[in-house]
Coordinates of C-alpha atoms in Angstrom, one line a residue:
Chain D
M1 CA -171.2 -52.4 95.2
H2 CA -168.5 -52.8 92.7
E3 CA -167.8 -50.5 90.1
F4 CA -166.9 -51.4 86.4
H5 CA -164.9 -48.9 84.8
F6 CA -164.8 -49.6 81.0
W7 CA -162.3 -47.5 79.5
P8 CA -159.4 -48.5 82.6
T9 CA -160.3 -52.3 82.3
L10 CA -160.3 -51.9 78.2
I11 CA -156.6 -50.8 78.5
T12 CA -155.5 -52.8 81.0
I13 CA -156.9 -55.7 78.9
V14 CA -155.0 -55.0 75.8
V15 CA -152.0 -53.9 77.4
I16 CA -152.1 -57.6 78.9
F17 CA -152.9 -59.3 75.8
C18 CA -149.9 -57.6 74.2
A19 CA -147.7 -58.5 77.0
L20 CA -148.7 -62.0 77.4
Q21 CA -148.2 -62.4 73.5
A22 CA -145.1 -60.6 73.5
T23 CA -143.9 -62.7 76.5
A24 CA -144.9 -65.9 75.2
G25 CA -143.0 -65.1 71.7
F26 CA -140.1 -64.0 73.7
L27 CA -140.3 -67.4 75.6
V28 CA -139.5 -69.2 72.5
Y29 CA -136.7 -67.3 71.7
V30 CA -135.3 -68.0 75.3
E31 CA -136.0 -71.5 75.2
R32 CA -134.1 -72.0 72.0
K33 CA -131.2 -70.1 73.1
I34 CA -131.4 -72.4 76.8
C35 CA -131.5 -75.2 74.8
A36 CA -128.6 -74.2 72.2
Y37 CA -126.3 -73.4 75.3
M38 CA -126.9 -76.7 77.2
Q39 CA -126.2 -78.7 73.9
N40 CA -122.7 -76.3 72.9
R41 CA -124.7 -74.6 70.2
I42 CA -125.2 -71.0 69.7
G43 CA -128.8 -70.9 68.8
P44 CA -130.4 -67.9 66.8
N45 CA -128.2 -65.2 66.3
R46 CA -128.8 -64.0 62.6
V47 CA -132.3 -61.7 62.9
G48 CA -131.2 -58.6 64.5
P49 CA -128.6 -58.3 67.5
Y50 CA -128.2 -61.8 69.5
G51 CA -131.3 -63.0 67.1
L52 CA -133.7 -61.0 69.2
L53 CA -135.6 -60.4 66.3
Q54 CA -136.4 -63.9 65.9
V55 CA -139.7 -63.7 67.2
L56 CA -140.7 -61.0 65.0
A57 CA -139.2 -62.9 61.7
D58 CA -141.0 -66.2 63.2
G59 CA -144.6 -63.9 63.7
L60 CA -144.4 -62.6 60.3
K61 CA -143.8 -66.2 58.5
F62 CA -146.5 -67.9 60.3
I63 CA -149.0 -65.1 59.1
L64 CA -147.4 -65.3 55.6
K65 CA -147.0 -69.2 55.2
E66 CA -149.4 -71.2 53.0
E67 CA -152.5 -72.2 55.0
F68 CA -154.4 -75.6 54.0
V69 CA -156.6 -77.9 55.7
P70 CA -156.0 -82.0 54.7
K71 CA -158.6 -83.0 52.4
T72 CA -160.0 -85.9 55.0
A73 CA -160.2 -83.4 57.8
D74 CA -162.9 -81.9 59.6
K75 CA -162.8 -78.8 58.2
G76 CA -164.8 -77.0 61.3
I77 CA -163.8 -78.6 64.2
F78 CA -159.9 -78.7 62.8
L79 CA -160.1 -74.7 62.4
L80 CA -162.3 -74.2 65.9
A81 CA -159.5 -76.4 67.8
P82 CA -156.7 -74.0 67.8
C83 CA -158.6 -71.1 68.9
I84 CA -159.7 -72.9 71.8
A85 CA -156.4 -73.5 72.8
I86 CA -155.2 -69.7 72.5
T87 CA -158.6 -68.7 74.2
T88 CA -158.7 -71.3 76.8
A89 CA -155.1 -70.3 77.3
M90 CA -155.3 -66.9 77.5
L91 CA -158.5 -66.2 79.6
S92 CA -157.2 -68.1 82.4
F93 CA -155.0 -65.2 83.3
A94 CA -157.7 -63.0 83.7
V95 CA -157.8 -63.4 87.6
V96 CA -153.9 -63.8 88.0
P97 CA -152.8 -60.6 89.9
F98 CA -149.4 -60.1 88.4
G99 CA -148.3 -56.9 91.1
A100 CA -150.2 -56.0 94.2
T101 CA -153.9 -55.5 93.9
D102 CA -156.6 -54.4 96.3
N103 CA -160.3 -54.9 96.4
D104 CA -161.4 -51.5 96.3
A105 CA -163.3 -49.7 93.4
Q106 CA -159.8 -48.3 91.9
A107 CA -159.6 -47.5 88.1
Y108 CA -156.1 -49.4 87.2
Q109 CA -155.4 -52.4 88.9
F110 CA -152.5 -55.2 88.1
V111 CA -155.0 -58.0 87.3
I112 CA -158.0 -57.9 84.7
A113 CA -160.7 -58.9 87.0
P114 CA -160.1 -57.1 90.5
G115 CA -161.3 -59.0 93.6
L116 CA -162.7 -62.0 92.0
D117 CA -163.4 -64.7 95.0
I118 CA -163.5 -67.4 93.1
G119 CA -159.8 -66.7 91.7
I120 CA -158.4 -70.3 91.8
L121 CA -161.3 -72.1 90.5
F122 CA -162.1 -70.0 87.7
I123 CA -158.2 -70.5 86.6
F124 CA -159.2 -74.4 87.0
A125 CA -162.5 -74.2 85.0
I126 CA -160.7 -72.3 82.4
S127 CA -157.8 -74.1 81.7
S128 CA -159.4 -77.6 81.7
L129 CA -161.3 -76.4 79.0
A130 CA -158.0 -76.9 77.0
V131 CA -158.4 -80.3 76.9
Y132 CA -160.9 -79.6 74.2
A133 CA -158.9 -78.0 72.0
I134 CA -156.5 -80.7 72.2
I135 CA -158.7 -83.6 71.3
L136 CA -160.7 -82.0 68.9
G137 CA -157.3 -81.0 67.0
G138 CA -156.3 -84.8 67.4
W139 CA -159.6 -85.9 66.0
A140 CA -160.8 -83.7 63.5
S141 CA -157.0 -84.1 61.7
N142 CA -157.9 -87.4 60.6
N143 CA -154.5 -88.1 61.1
K144 CA -153.3 -91.3 63.0
Y145 CA -150.2 -89.7 64.9
S146 CA -152.7 -86.9 65.8
M147 CA -155.2 -89.3 67.1
L148 CA -153.2 -90.9 69.1
G149 CA -151.5 -87.9 70.6
G150 CA -154.8 -86.5 71.2
L151 CA -155.8 -89.4 73.1
R152 CA -153.0 -89.4 75.1
S153 CA -152.6 -86.1 75.8
S154 CA -156.5 -85.8 77.0
A155 CA -155.8 -89.1 79.3
Q156 CA -152.7 -87.2 81.1
I157 CA -154.3 -83.7 81.3
I158 CA -157.7 -85.2 83.0
S159 CA -155.2 -87.6 84.8
Y160 CA -152.7 -84.4 86.4
E161 CA -155.7 -82.3 87.1
I162 CA -156.6 -84.4 89.9
P163 CA -153.6 -83.7 92.1
L164 CA -153.4 -80.2 90.9
G165 CA -156.4 -79.5 92.6
L166 CA -155.9 -81.6 95.2
S167 CA -152.5 -80.1 96.1
I168 CA -154.2 -76.7 96.3
L169 CA -156.6 -77.9 99.1
G170 CA -154.5 -77.4 101.9
V171 CA -153.6 -74.2 100.8
V172 CA -157.1 -73.5 100.9
L173 CA -157.8 -74.9 104.2
L174 CA -154.9 -72.8 106.0
T175 CA -156.0 -69.5 104.1
G176 CA -159.9 -69.8 103.8
S177 CA -159.7 -68.1 100.7
L178 CA -159.6 -69.0 96.9
N179 CA -159.2 -65.2 96.0
L180 CA -155.5 -65.2 95.2
E181 CA -155.1 -61.9 96.5
D182 CA -156.2 -62.8 100.0
I183 CA -153.9 -65.8 99.8
T184 CA -150.9 -63.3 98.9
W185 CA -151.8 -61.1 101.9
R186 CA -152.1 -63.9 104.1
Q187 CA -148.7 -65.1 103.3
T188 CA -147.4 -61.4 104.0
S189 CA -148.0 -62.0 108.1
A190 CA -148.1 -65.6 108.3
G191 CA -145.0 -66.8 106.2
W192 CA -145.0 -68.5 102.9
N193 CA -146.9 -71.2 101.8
I194 CA -144.1 -73.5 100.9
F195 CA -142.9 -73.8 104.4
F196 CA -146.1 -75.5 105.4
Q197 CA -146.9 -77.5 102.1
P198 CA -143.8 -78.1 100.5
L199 CA -145.1 -81.4 99.4
A200 CA -148.3 -79.6 98.0
F201 CA -145.7 -77.7 96.2
L202 CA -143.7 -80.2 94.7
L203 CA -146.9 -82.2 93.6
F204 CA -148.6 -78.9 92.1
M205 CA -145.2 -78.3 90.3
T206 CA -145.1 -81.8 89.0
S207 CA -149.0 -81.6 88.0
A208 CA -148.4 -78.4 86.5
F209 CA -145.6 -79.5 84.2
A210 CA -147.8 -82.0 83.1
E211 CA -150.8 -79.8 82.6
C212 CA -148.5 -78.0 80.4
N213 CA -147.4 -80.6 78.2
R214 CA -143.8 -79.8 79.0
L215 CA -141.0 -82.3 78.9
P216 CA -140.6 -84.6 81.0
F217 CA -144.3 -85.3 80.3
D218 CA -144.7 -84.2 76.8
L219 CA -145.9 -87.3 75.7
P220 CA -148.5 -86.0 73.5
E221 CA -146.3 -84.7 71.1
S222 CA -143.0 -86.7 71.6
E223 CA -141.3 -86.2 68.4
Q224 CA -140.0 -89.3 67.8
E225 CA -142.6 -91.4 68.3
L226 CA -145.6 -89.2 67.1
V227 CA -144.2 -86.8 65.0
G228 CA -145.6 -83.5 66.2
G229 CA -148.8 -85.5 68.4
Y230 CA -152.0 -83.4 68.1
H231 CA -150.8 -80.8 66.1
T232 CA -149.0 -82.9 63.4
E233 CA -151.4 -81.5 60.6
Y234 CA -151.5 -78.0 61.5
N235 CA -149.7 -75.4 59.9
A236 CA -149.3 -71.4 59.6
F237 CA -150.7 -69.3 62.1
K238 CA -152.9 -72.2 63.3
L239 CA -149.7 -74.0 64.7
A240 CA -148.7 -71.0 66.1
M241 CA -151.9 -70.5 68.2
F242 CA -151.4 -73.8 70.0
L243 CA -147.6 -72.8 70.9
L244 CA -148.3 -69.6 72.3
G245 CA -151.3 -71.4 74.2
E246 CA -149.0 -73.6 76.0
Y247 CA -146.5 -70.7 76.5
V248 CA -149.0 -68.6 78.0
H249 CA -150.2 -71.7 80.2
M250 CA -146.6 -71.8 81.2
I251 CA -146.8 -68.4 82.1
T252 CA -150.0 -68.9 84.2
T253 CA -148.8 -71.9 86.2
S254 CA -145.7 -69.9 87.2
F255 CA -147.8 -67.0 88.6
L256 CA -149.7 -69.6 90.3
M257 CA -147.1 -71.3 91.8
V258 CA -145.3 -67.6 92.8
I259 CA -148.4 -66.9 94.7
L260 CA -149.7 -69.8 96.1
F261 CA -146.4 -70.8 97.6
F262 CA -143.8 -68.1 97.5
G263 CA -145.6 -65.5 98.9
G264 CA -146.5 -63.7 95.6
W265 CA -145.4 -60.0 95.4
H266 CA -144.0 -60.1 99.1
F267 CA -140.4 -60.5 100.0
P268 CA -138.5 -59.8 103.0
F269 CA -136.6 -56.6 103.5
I270 CA -137.5 -55.9 99.8
A271 CA -141.1 -55.9 99.5
G272 CA -143.4 -55.6 102.6
P273 CA -147.1 -55.2 102.7
D274 CA -146.1 -51.3 102.4
A275 CA -143.7 -51.4 100.1
H276 CA -143.9 -49.5 96.9
W277 CA -145.8 -51.1 93.9
I278 CA -143.0 -51.2 91.9
W279 CA -141.2 -53.2 94.2
K280 CA -144.0 -55.5 94.5
L281 CA -143.9 -55.7 90.4
I282 CA -140.3 -56.5 90.3
V283 CA -140.3 -59.1 92.9
I284 CA -143.3 -61.0 91.7
A285 CA -141.5 -60.6 87.9
G286 CA -138.0 -61.6 89.4
K287 CA -139.9 -65.2 90.9
V288 CA -141.8 -65.7 87.9
T289 CA -138.9 -65.5 85.7
F290 CA -137.0 -68.2 88.4
F291 CA -139.6 -70.3 87.5
I292 CA -139.9 -70.2 83.9
L293 CA -136.5 -70.5 83.4
L294 CA -137.1 -73.7 86.0
Y295 CA -139.3 -75.0 83.2
M296 CA -136.9 -74.7 80.6
L297 CA -133.7 -76.3 82.3
V298 CA -136.1 -79.3 83.3
R299 CA -137.3 -79.6 79.8
W300 CA -133.6 -79.9 78.0
T301 CA -132.3 -82.0 81.2
L302 CA -134.7 -84.6 82.0
P303 CA -135.6 -87.7 79.6
R304 CA -139.1 -88.6 78.9
F305 CA -141.7 -90.8 80.8
R306 CA -142.7 -93.6 79.1
F307 CA -146.9 -93.4 79.0
D308 CA -147.6 -96.1 81.7
Q309 CA -145.0 -94.7 84.2
L310 CA -146.9 -91.3 83.6
M311 CA -150.6 -92.3 84.3
G312 CA -148.6 -94.3 87.0
L313 CA -147.3 -91.8 88.5
A314 CA -150.6 -89.5 88.3
W315 CA -152.7 -92.1 90.0
K316 CA -150.5 -94.3 92.4
V317 CA -148.0 -91.8 93.4
L318 CA -149.4 -87.9 93.2
I319 CA -153.1 -88.5 94.1
P320 CA -152.6 -90.6 97.3
L321 CA -149.7 -88.2 98.3
A322 CA -152.2 -85.2 98.0
L323 CA -154.7 -87.1 99.6
A324 CA -152.2 -87.5 102.4
N325 CA -151.4 -84.0 102.4
V326 CA -155.1 -82.9 103.1
I327 CA -155.8 -85.0 105.8
A328 CA -152.9 -83.9 107.5
V329 CA -153.7 -80.3 106.4
M330 CA -157.0 -80.8 108.1
F331 CA -156.0 -82.1 111.5
V332 CA -153.4 -79.2 112.1
V333 CA -156.2 -76.9 111.2
E334 CA -159.0 -78.5 113.3
F335 CA -157.3 -79.4 116.4
R336 CA -155.0 -75.8 116.0
I337 CA -151.7 -77.3 115.9
S338 CA -149.3 -74.8 115.1
P339 CA -148.8 -74.6 111.3
W340 CA -145.4 -75.4 111.5
V341 CA -146.1 -79.0 112.5
L342 CA -146.6 -79.4 108.8
L343 CA -143.1 -78.8 107.6
P344 CA -141.8 -82.2 109.1
V345 CA -145.2 -84.2 108.4
S346 CA -144.9 -83.2 104.5
I347 CA -141.5 -84.5 104.5
G348 CA -141.8 -87.3 106.6
I349 CA -145.1 -88.5 104.0
L350 CA -142.9 -88.0 101.2
V351 CA -140.0 -89.9 102.5
G352 CA -141.9 -92.6 103.2
A353 CA -143.6 -92.6 100.1
A354 CA -140.3 -92.6 98.6
A355 CA -138.7 -95.5 100.5
P356 CA -140.1 -98.3 99.0
A357 CA -138.9 -97.4 95.9
L358 CA -135.1 -97.5 97.0
R359 CA -135.7 -101.3 98.2
P360 CA -134.5 -104.0 96.1
M361 CA -137.6 -105.2 93.9
N362 CA -138.0 -108.8 93.7
G363 CA -134.5 -109.7 95.0
A364 CA -133.3 -107.8 92.2
E365 CA -130.4 -105.3 92.5
P366 CA -131.6 -101.9 92.1
I367 CA -130.1 -99.9 89.4
R368 CA -127.0 -98.0 90.0
A369 CA -125.5 -95.3 87.8
E370 CA -122.2 -97.2 86.2
Q371 CA -118.7 -95.8 87.6
Chain O
M1 CA -170.3 -62.1 109.5
T2 CA -171.0 -60.8 106.1
E3 CA -173.5 -61.9 103.8
P4 CA -172.6 -64.1 100.9
T5 CA -173.2 -61.7 97.7
F6 CA -173.0 -62.1 94.2
D7 CA -172.1 -59.2 91.9
L8 CA -172.4 -59.6 88.4
S9 CA -170.3 -56.1 87.7
L10 CA -167.3 -58.0 88.8
Y11 CA -167.3 -60.6 85.7
Y12 CA -167.4 -57.9 83.3
P13 CA -164.1 -57.3 82.9
I14 CA -164.0 -61.1 82.2
F15 CA -166.5 -60.9 79.6
L16 CA -164.5 -57.9 78.0
Y17 CA -161.8 -60.1 77.6
L18 CA -163.2 -63.1 76.4
L19 CA -164.8 -60.9 73.7
I20 CA -161.3 -59.5 72.8
L21 CA -159.8 -62.7 72.6
L22 CA -162.7 -64.5 70.3
G23 CA -162.7 -61.3 68.0
F24 CA -158.7 -61.8 67.6
A25 CA -158.8 -65.6 67.2
T26 CA -161.4 -65.1 64.4
T27 CA -159.3 -62.2 62.9
V28 CA -156.4 -64.2 62.7
M29 CA -158.4 -67.0 61.2
I30 CA -159.7 -64.9 58.4
L31 CA -156.1 -63.0 57.9
I32 CA -154.0 -65.9 57.4
H33 CA -156.6 -67.1 54.8
V34 CA -156.7 -64.0 53.1
V35 CA -152.7 -63.2 53.3
G36 CA -151.2 -66.8 52.7
P37 CA -150.3 -68.3 49.1
R38 CA -152.9 -71.2 48.1
K39 CA -151.7 -74.0 45.6
K40 CA -153.8 -77.0 46.5
T41 CA -152.4 -80.3 45.0
P42 CA -153.7 -83.9 46.0
V43 CA -150.6 -84.9 47.6
K44 CA -150.3 -81.9 49.8
Q45 CA -154.1 -82.2 51.3
M46 CA -153.1 -85.6 52.0
P47 CA -152.5 -86.8 55.6
Y48 CA -149.3 -86.9 56.8
E49 CA -147.9 -90.5 57.6
S50 CA -144.3 -90.3 57.2
G51 CA -144.2 -89.9 53.6
M52 CA -146.5 -93.0 52.2
D53 CA -149.8 -93.1 51.2
P54 CA -152.3 -93.3 54.5
V55 CA -153.6 -96.6 54.7
G56 CA -157.4 -96.6 56.2
D57 CA -158.8 -94.0 58.4
A58 CA -157.4 -92.7 61.3
R59 CA -160.9 -92.9 63.8
Q60 CA -160.5 -96.3 64.7
R61 CA -161.7 -98.1 67.6
F62 CA -158.9 -97.5 70.7
D63 CA -158.0 -98.8 73.8
V64 CA -160.8 -99.0 76.5
K65 CA -158.5 -97.9 79.1
F66 CA -158.6 -94.2 78.0
Y67 CA -162.8 -94.5 78.9
L68 CA -161.7 -96.1 82.4
I69 CA -159.4 -93.2 83.2
A70 CA -162.4 -90.4 82.1
I71 CA -164.6 -92.3 84.4
M72 CA -162.3 -92.5 87.2
F73 CA -161.5 -88.7 86.3
L74 CA -165.1 -87.9 86.8
V75 CA -165.5 -89.9 90.3
F76 CA -162.4 -87.5 91.7
D77 CA -163.5 -84.6 90.1
V78 CA -166.9 -84.5 91.7
E79 CA -165.2 -85.1 95.0
L80 CA -162.7 -82.5 94.2
L81 CA -165.8 -80.1 93.6
F82 CA -166.9 -81.1 97.0
L83 CA -164.5 -80.6 99.0
Y84 CA -163.7 -76.7 97.6
P85 CA -166.5 -75.4 99.2
W86 CA -166.0 -76.9 102.6
A87 CA -162.2 -75.8 102.1
V88 CA -163.3 -72.3 102.2
A89 CA -165.8 -72.1 104.5
A90 CA -164.9 -74.5 107.1
Y91 CA -162.8 -72.0 108.9
Q92 CA -163.8 -68.7 107.9
E93 CA -165.8 -66.3 109.9
G94 CA -169.0 -66.8 108.4
G95 CA -168.8 -70.2 107.4
V96 CA -169.1 -73.1 109.5
P97 CA -170.3 -72.2 113.0
E98 CA -168.2 -73.0 115.9
V99 CA -170.4 -75.6 117.3
L100 CA -170.8 -77.4 114.4
R101 CA -167.1 -77.4 112.8
R102 CA -166.3 -80.8 114.7
P103 CA -169.0 -82.9 113.2
V104 CA -168.1 -81.3 109.8
F105 CA -164.4 -82.5 110.5
W106 CA -165.7 -86.0 111.3
G107 CA -167.9 -85.9 108.3
V108 CA -165.4 -84.5 105.8
L109 CA -163.0 -87.2 106.9
V110 CA -165.5 -90.2 106.5
F111 CA -166.1 -88.3 102.9
I112 CA -162.1 -88.5 102.2
V113 CA -162.1 -92.4 103.6
M114 CA -164.8 -93.2 101.2
L115 CA -162.9 -91.9 98.4
L116 CA -160.0 -94.0 99.9
V117 CA -162.2 -97.1 99.5
A118 CA -163.0 -96.8 96.3
Y119 CA -159.1 -95.7 95.2
I120 CA -158.4 -99.0 96.6
Y121 CA -161.2 -100.9 95.0
D122 CA -160.3 -99.7 91.4
W123 CA -156.3 -100.4 92.1
R124 CA -157.0 -103.9 93.0
K125 CA -159.4 -104.2 89.9
G126 CA -156.3 -103.0 87.9
V127 CA -157.9 -99.8 86.8
F128 CA -154.4 -98.1 86.8
K129 CA -152.3 -101.0 85.2
W130 CA -151.4 -100.1 81.5
R131 CA -150.2 -103.1 80.1

């Protein structure tokens, strides 16, 4: 029987809560700095040393700003939407282990809810509720930009949820568990899942980018055409709640990528299964930082998709590829073939799918970069 | 072989966390309502429409494609929900028994092929065409 420790759990929750908020706030600063350096600017540098206190200033400003609701808006839903956004984003972090945990009854763990066997399913269930925040916010604002942004976003999020779920299936089949800690443990002995599931990782990453509304998939809030998308009418801390939710979602998906495909806290020679917990913590933090920085570099590197391309990518490319990947894993597991076969097979599927795109279409020359 | 058990106390931390989050959201909502200045003017409370006076209501009819996508999502998501329990139980100790593995394998393959047929039908019908 699992034992529930009230005070240790409460302390863990409070620590994680504050850490998440602080990290999300800090990421805004990091993002602005990276953006600035990539555009040959300096970025925020006025508040505190190197502009490090910018986060604090922004937070304070968000609270002290005038808060109003447009007259034609549906007030109840309008106020409910940001609450849903932040609650769902933060809640899905509850089962993510951010260090080594075990399923024994131990008071302090590196996760809020230890030993929960439905791990991934819980995260998907909760984070897909985030679409309510967007569609309700867009609808309640009674603003044409918000409305369009909300519609686009809901279509995008539900479309990308399917490849997101399908790409995980391979990992679940190989592991036989939805528990994130079990998945990590299996990778310490059998090798990281990225070697068996590179295609699934690509699909997962692409879908995760789209789920987080990050560039190149940030159609819902494309500034140049929709002003701010679903949060055009939001101000003060209500806006901040949407933004915080987005960044927390980013952190969660980075953790998921690391845990599902890159061995979680495991790293050869540095953090084996018997290593001290602090090494495991450092390793997982390093890996997650890498993916968060990747998010940001991608954001300031790639241009935005068009909406029909976006939907086409989800339905015509990602879903068939994900299905092919699942079938490949099924055969490997059923007929007890070595999982290493999956590495060339995955790459083969990917190249095979990309090949038609390189062919000239309808006799026209493919577009080449100009000299 | 382990008996499947359900232990609600595993979920208590999540309930506690949810309570704290809801409390946070409510507190912040009240806080900004109390702290911030308030000067309502009719222009300020207009919906933003690039500086022009808003024309008509924003809640108009929209493209039927969004509904199609929603329906497609339902189909695929339900399929996915069926696949998850199978993926966990198929090759586990205490999951699908050894003798049944091969029939279950072919069954799931048929299931996925049926999904593929529906998928191809949708494609041919032009559900995924956006213009």
